[in-house]
Every structure is written in structure tokens, then in C-alpha cells.
Short mmCIF file of C-alpha atoms in Angstrom, two decimals:
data_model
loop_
_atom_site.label_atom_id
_atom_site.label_comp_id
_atom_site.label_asym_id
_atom_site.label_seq_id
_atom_site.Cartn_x
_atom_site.Cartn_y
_atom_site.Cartn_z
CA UNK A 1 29.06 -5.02 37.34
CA UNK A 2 32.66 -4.66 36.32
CA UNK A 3 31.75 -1.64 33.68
CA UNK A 4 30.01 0.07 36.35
CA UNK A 5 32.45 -0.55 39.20
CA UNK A 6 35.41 0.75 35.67
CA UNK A 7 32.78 3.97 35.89
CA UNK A 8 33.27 4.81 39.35
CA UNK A 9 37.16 4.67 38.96
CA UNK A 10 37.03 6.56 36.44
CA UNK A 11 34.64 8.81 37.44
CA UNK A 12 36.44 10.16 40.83
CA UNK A 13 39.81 10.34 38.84
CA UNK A 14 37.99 13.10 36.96
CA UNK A 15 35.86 14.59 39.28
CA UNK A 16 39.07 15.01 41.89
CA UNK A 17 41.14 16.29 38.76
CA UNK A 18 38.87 18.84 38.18
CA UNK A 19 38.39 19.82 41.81
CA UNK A 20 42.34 20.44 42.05
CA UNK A 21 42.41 21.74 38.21
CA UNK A 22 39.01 24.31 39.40
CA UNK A 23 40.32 25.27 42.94
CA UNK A 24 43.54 24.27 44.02
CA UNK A 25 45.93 24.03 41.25
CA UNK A 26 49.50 24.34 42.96
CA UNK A 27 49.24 20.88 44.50
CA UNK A 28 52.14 18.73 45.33
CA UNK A 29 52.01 15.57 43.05
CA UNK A 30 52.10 13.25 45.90
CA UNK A 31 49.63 14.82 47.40
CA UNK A 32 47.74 14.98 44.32
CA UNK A 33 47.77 10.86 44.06
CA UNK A 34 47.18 10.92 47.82
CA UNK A 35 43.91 12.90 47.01
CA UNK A 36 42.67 10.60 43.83
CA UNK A 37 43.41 7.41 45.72
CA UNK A 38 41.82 8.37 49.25
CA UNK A 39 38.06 9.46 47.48
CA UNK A 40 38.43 6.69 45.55
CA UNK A 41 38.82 4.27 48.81
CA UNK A 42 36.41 6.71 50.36
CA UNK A 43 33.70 5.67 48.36
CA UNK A 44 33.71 2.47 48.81
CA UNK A 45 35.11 1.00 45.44
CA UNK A 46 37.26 -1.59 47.29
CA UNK A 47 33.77 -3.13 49.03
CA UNK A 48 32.00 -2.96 46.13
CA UNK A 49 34.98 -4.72 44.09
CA UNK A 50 35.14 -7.31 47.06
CA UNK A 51 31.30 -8.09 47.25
CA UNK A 52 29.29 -8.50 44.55
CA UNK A 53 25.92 -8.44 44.95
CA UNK A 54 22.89 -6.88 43.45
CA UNK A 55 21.99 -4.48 46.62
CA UNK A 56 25.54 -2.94 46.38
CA UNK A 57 25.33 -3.20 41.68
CA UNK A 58 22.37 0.01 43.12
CA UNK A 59 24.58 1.94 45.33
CA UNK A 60 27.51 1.68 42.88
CA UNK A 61 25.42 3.04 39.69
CA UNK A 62 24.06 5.48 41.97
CA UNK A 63 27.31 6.62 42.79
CA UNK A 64 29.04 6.78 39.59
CA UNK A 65 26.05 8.71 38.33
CA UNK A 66 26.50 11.13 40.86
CA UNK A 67 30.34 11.24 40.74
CA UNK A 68 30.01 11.92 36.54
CA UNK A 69 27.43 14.54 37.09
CA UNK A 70 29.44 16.59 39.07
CA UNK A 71 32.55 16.05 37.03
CA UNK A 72 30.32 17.59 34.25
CA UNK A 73 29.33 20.21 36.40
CA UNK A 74 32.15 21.77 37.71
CA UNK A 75 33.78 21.26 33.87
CA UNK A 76 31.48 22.51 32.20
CA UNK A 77 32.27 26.10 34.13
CA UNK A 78 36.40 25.65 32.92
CA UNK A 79 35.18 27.91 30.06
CA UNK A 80 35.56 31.62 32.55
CA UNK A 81 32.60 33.33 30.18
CA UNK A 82 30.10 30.91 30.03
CA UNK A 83 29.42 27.14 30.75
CA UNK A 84 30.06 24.77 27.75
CA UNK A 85 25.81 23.89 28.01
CA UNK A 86 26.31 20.04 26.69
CA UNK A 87 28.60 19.39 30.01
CA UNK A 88 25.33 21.17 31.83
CA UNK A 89 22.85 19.08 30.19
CA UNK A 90 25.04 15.65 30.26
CA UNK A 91 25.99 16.36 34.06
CA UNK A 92 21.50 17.21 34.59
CA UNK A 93 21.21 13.56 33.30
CA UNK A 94 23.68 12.13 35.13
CA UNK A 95 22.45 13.30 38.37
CA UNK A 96 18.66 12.82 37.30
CA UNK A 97 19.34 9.13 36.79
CA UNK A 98 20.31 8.66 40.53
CA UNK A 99 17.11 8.57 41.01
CA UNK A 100 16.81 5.53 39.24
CA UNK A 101 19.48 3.64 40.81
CA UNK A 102 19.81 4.96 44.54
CA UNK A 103 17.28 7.92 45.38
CA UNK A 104 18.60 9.23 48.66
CA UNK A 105 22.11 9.62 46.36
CA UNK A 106 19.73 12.44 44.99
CA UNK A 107 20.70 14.95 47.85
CA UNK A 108 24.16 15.03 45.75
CA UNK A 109 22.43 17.26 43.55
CA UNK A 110 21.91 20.32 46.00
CA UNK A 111 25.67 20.67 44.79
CA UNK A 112 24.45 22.75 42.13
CA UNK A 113 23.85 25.49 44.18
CA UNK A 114 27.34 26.26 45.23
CA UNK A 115 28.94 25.39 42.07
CA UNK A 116 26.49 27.36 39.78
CA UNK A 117 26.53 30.46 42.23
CA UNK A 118 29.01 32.11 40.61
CA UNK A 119 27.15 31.95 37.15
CA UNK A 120 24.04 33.29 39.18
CA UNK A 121 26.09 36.37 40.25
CA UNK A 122 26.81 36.76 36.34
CA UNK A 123 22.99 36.21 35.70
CA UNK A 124 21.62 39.05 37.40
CA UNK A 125 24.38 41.58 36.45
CA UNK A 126 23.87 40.57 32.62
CA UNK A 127 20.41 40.62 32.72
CA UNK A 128 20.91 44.21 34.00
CA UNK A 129 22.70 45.16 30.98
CA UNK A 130 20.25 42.79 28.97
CA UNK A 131 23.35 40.78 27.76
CA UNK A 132 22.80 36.61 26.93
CA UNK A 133 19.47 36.68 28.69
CA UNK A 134 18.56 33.95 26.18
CA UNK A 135 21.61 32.07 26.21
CA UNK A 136 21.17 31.81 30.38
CA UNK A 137 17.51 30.95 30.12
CA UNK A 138 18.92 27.99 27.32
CA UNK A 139 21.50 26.65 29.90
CA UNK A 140 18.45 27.05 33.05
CA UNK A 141 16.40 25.24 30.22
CA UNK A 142 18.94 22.42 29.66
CA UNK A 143 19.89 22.18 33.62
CA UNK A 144 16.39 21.06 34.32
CA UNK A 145 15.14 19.20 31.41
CA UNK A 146 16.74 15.85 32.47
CA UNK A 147 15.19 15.59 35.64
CA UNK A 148 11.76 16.64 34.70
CA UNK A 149 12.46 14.13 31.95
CA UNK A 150 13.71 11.45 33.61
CA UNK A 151 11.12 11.70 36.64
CA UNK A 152 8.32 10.84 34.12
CA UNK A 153 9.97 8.08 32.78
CA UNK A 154 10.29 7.01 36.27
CA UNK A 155 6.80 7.62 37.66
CA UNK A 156 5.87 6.09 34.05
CA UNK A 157 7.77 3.01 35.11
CA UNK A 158 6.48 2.84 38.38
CA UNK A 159 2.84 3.42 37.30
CA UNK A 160 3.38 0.30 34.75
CA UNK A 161 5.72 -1.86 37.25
CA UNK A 162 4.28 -1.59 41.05
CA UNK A 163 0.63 0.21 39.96
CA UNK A 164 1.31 3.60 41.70
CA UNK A 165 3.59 6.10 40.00
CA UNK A 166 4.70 7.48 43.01
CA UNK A 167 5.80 3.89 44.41
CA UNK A 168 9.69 5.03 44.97
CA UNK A 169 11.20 1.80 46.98
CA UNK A 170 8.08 1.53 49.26
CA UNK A 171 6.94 -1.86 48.45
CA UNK A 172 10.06 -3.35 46.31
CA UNK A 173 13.63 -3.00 47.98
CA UNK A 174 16.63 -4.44 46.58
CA UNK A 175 17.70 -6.27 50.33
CA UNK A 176 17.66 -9.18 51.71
CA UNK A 177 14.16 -9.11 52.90
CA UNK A 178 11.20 -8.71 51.99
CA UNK A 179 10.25 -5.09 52.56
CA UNK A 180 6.49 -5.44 52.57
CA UNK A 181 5.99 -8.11 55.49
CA UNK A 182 8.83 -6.05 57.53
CA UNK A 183 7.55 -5.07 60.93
CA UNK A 184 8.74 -4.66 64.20
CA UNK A 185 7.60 -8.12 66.73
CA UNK A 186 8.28 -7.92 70.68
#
């Protein structure tokens, strides 16, 4: 719990260093530590250092999987002529294994769209000019690799755990309650 709780830290230090390094880089300092420490509050890392328990031990891996994933992402375009692909591929996983922890944390990874959508602009003017058509197609390739591989190994999971591979927190919940016998009683 501690390692993962050490993650999250860690994980929006970097990801709101790289948002000031990426987009705002004349920053006061105090305002800079202002910044860190607020997203770090603002996720929650204070509740989930106060009360342990295994229903928050989800949320929290979801969340530093989604806050490392798009420290990867927006790194991995520091590089102005073409993303460094392992920070691509590493950042994929990351995000592809909120799906494991937290699912609805997966709507994090629509951020993609406007942090890639510069290197889209680049695609279709290269491709034009029939420049690194193959090294765009490798860095597509290794973008969505870790989902489609981690989604079998989930479905794979769920086929072997629950007996339905597409059993995604329907009849298992990590709460309280038991999820199954829930209803609604006047």
C-alpha cells in the first residue's frame, strides 16, 4: 500500500514537471511548488494515506497508473522530431493496466488525443512526402499493443476467475457490500 501510495507522489511530481517543462516554462518557483503540491492534494493522496483500506489500495493503483502514463506521454514528445517510442509504449501500458485496477480511470486515456495531435499533424504531412511512414506506423504499433495486450489477459482472467470474460466488476466489487444481492427495497 505504501509503494503504491510512494507511486502516486511520485508520479504527479513528474507528470506536473513535465506539464510546466512542455507548456509553461517561465513559472514562478512558488508557484511552481504551489502547482506540484495542490494536484497532489487534488488527488486525493492525503485520504488515501489517512485510510487504508482495500476499496481505496484500487482507486490509488488506478490512479498512479494513469498519472505515470501520461507522464510518459507527454515525455516521450520532449524529443521536437519524433517521440522517444519506449516512453510511448511504457506510457500504452501504464494506461492499459487501469483497466485492471479501476476501469472508469480508463476515460484518462482519451488524453491521447490532444497530446498526440500534434504528431498527427506531422503524420499526414510526412506521409505526403513519404518520409518515416514506417517509423509512425512502429510508434501507432507500439501505442496500441498494450491495451490489446493487456485486455486479453484481462478477459483471460475473467474467463478463468468469474466464468465470463467479459465479467468487468458486474458480479465482484471491491465495497462493502455485496454487489450481487444489491437491490433497491421500498
Amino acid at each position: 500500500y505504501l509503494l503504491i501510495l510512494i507511486g502516486l507522489i511520485a508520479g504527479a511530481f513528474k507528470l506536473t514537471d513535465a506539464l510546466v517543462c512542455k507548456y509553461c516554462q517561465k513559472i514562478p518557483l512558488k508557484l511552481y511548488y504551489l502547482l506540484q503540491i495542490t494536484f497532489m492534494l487534488g488527488i486525493g493522496t492525503l485520504i488515501f494515506a489517512k485510510r487504508v483500506c482495500i476499496y481505496n489500495m484500487a482507486i490509488m493503483a488506478g490512479l498512479t497508473f494513469t498519472v505515470w502514463g501520461l507522464y510518459l506521454w507527454i515525455s516521450s514528445l520532449s524529443d521536437a522530431s519524433f517521440p522517444k517510442m519506449w516512453k510511448v509504449a511504457a506510457g500504452s501500458l501504464c494506461m492499459a493496466l487501469v483497466a485492471g485496477c479501476r476501469p472508469q480511470l480508463l476515460i484518462a486515456s482519451f488524453l491521447a488525443l490532444p497530446i498526440f495531435a500534434g504528431q498527427g499533424k506531422k503524420i499526414f504531412r510526412e506521409r505526403k512526402a513519404k518520409e518515416n511512414v514506417s517509423k509512425h506506423l512502429l510508434v501507432l504499433i507500439l501505442f496500441c499493443l498494450p491495451y490489446i495486450i493487456t485486455a486479453v489477459f484481462l478477459i483471460l482472467y475473467n474467463a478463468a476467475r468469474f466464468g465470463s470474460p467479459f465479467d468487468f466488476v458486474f458480479t465482484y466489487n471491491l465495497t462493502t457490500n455485496d454487489m450481487t444481492k444489491r437491490g433497491f427495497h421500498i
